[in-house]
């Protein structure tokens, strides 16, 4: 990564893992990134915050946006909170994934 940012960190245990902190706004008109919210990447989700639908929609949207399988993304903290921490297994695509996330943050 070029510059350290509080919302995106490399895992100490595994250099192919990223930890992404997001602030989720469920129930939005469309699913999209809304830039930075404090020290987190803000994601607006069209899915309602009911029965884990917003969490699943978040993982699906991130996987599609980052071009990785949904199985590479794991929600590790914040299952019932707007503030969530996700683990992303980037494999050999670390630089590409970081670039995509930084572009989303610049929106």
Coordinates of C-alpha atoms in Angstrom, one line a residue:
X1 CA 0.0 0.0 0.0
X2 CA 1.2 3.5 -0.7
X3 CA 0.0 5.5 2.3
X4 CA -1.4 4.0 5.5
X5 CA -5.0 4.7 6.0
X6 CA -7.0 3.8 9.2
X7 CA -9.8 2.0 7.4
X8 CA -7.5 -0.4 5.5
X9 CA -4.8 -2.5 7.1
X10 CA -2.6 -5.4 6.1
X11 CA -2.8 -8.4 8.4
X12 CA 0.2 -9.1 10.5
X13 CA -0.3 -12.8 10.4
X14 CA -0.9 -13.2 6.6
X15 CA 0.4 -10.6 4.1
X16 CA -2.3 -11.5 1.6
X17 CA -5.1 -10.6 4.0
X18 CA -6.5 -7.1 4.3
X19 CA -8.7 -5.8 7.1
X20 CA -11.3 -3.3 5.9
X21 CA -13.3 -1.1 8.2
X22 CA -16.7 0.1 6.8
X23 CA -19.6 2.2 8.0
X24 CA -22.8 0.7 6.5
X25 CA -26.0 2.6 5.7
X26 CA -28.6 0.0 5.0
X27 CA -31.9 0.8 3.3
X28 CA -30.4 3.2 0.8
X29 CA -31.9 3.7 -2.7
X30 CA -28.9 2.0 -4.3
X31 CA -25.8 0.2 -3.2
X32 CA -22.6 2.3 -3.6
X33 CA -19.6 3.7 -1.9
X34 CA -20.0 7.2 -0.4
X35 CA -16.4 7.9 0.4
X36 CA -14.9 8.2 3.9
X37 CA -17.0 8.4 7.1
X38 CA -14.6 9.2 10.0
X39 CA -12.0 6.4 10.0
X40 CA -14.1 4.0 7.9
X41 CA -15.1 3.5 4.2
X42 CA -18.9 4.4 4.0
X43 CA -21.0 2.0 2.0
X44 CA -24.7 2.6 1.2
X45 CA -26.6 -0.6 0.9
X46 CA -30.0 -1.0 -0.8
X47 CA -30.6 -4.1 1.4
X48 CA -32.6 -3.7 4.6
X49 CA -30.9 -4.5 8.0
X50 CA -33.0 -7.6 8.6
X51 CA -31.9 -11.2 9.1
X52 CA -28.4 -10.5 7.9
X53 CA -29.5 -9.3 4.4
X54 CA -27.4 -6.2 4.6
X55 CA -24.3 -8.2 5.7
X56 CA -24.8 -10.6 2.7
X57 CA -25.4 -7.7 0.3
X58 CA -22.2 -6.0 1.6
X59 CA -20.1 -9.0 1.0
X60 CA -21.7 -9.6 -2.5
X61 CA -21.2 -6.0 -3.5
X62 CA -17.6 -5.9 -2.3
X63 CA -16.8 -9.2 -4.1
X64 CA -18.2 -7.9 -7.3
X65 CA -16.5 -4.5 -7.0
X66 CA -13.1 -6.1 -6.1
X67 CA -13.4 -8.9 -8.6
X68 CA -12.9 -11.7 -6.1
X69 CA -15.1 -14.5 -4.9
X70 CA -17.5 -13.9 -2.0
X71 CA -15.7 -16.7 -0.1
X72 CA -12.6 -14.5 0.0
X73 CA -14.4 -11.9 2.2
X74 CA -15.3 -12.6 5.8
X75 CA -17.2 -10.4 8.2
X76 CA -15.1 -10.6 11.4
X77 CA -16.6 -7.9 13.6
X78 CA -19.9 -5.9 13.7
X79 CA -22.5 -8.4 12.6
X80 CA -25.3 -6.2 14.1
X81 CA -23.6 -2.9 14.0
X82 CA -23.2 -0.2 11.3
X83 CA -19.4 -0.3 11.8
X84 CA -18.0 -3.5 10.5
X85 CA -14.6 -5.1 10.0
X86 CA -14.1 -7.4 7.1
X87 CA -11.2 -9.7 6.2
X88 CA -10.4 -9.9 2.5
X89 CA -8.1 -12.6 1.1
X90 CA -6.5 -10.9 -1.8
X91 CA -4.2 -13.7 -2.8
X92 CA -1.7 -12.4 -5.5
X93 CA -4.0 -9.4 -6.3
X94 CA -3.1 -7.3 -3.2
X95 CA -2.1 -4.2 -5.2
X96 CA -5.1 -4.3 -7.5
X97 CA -7.5 -4.6 -4.6
X98 CA -5.9 -1.8 -2.6
X99 CA -6.0 0.4 -5.7
X100 CA -9.8 -0.3 -6.2
X101 CA -10.5 0.5 -2.5
X102 CA -8.5 3.7 -2.6
X103 CA -10.4 4.8 -5.6
X104 CA -13.7 4.1 -3.9
X105 CA -12.5 6.2 -0.9
X106 CA -11.8 9.1 -3.2
X107 CA -15.5 9.3 -4.3

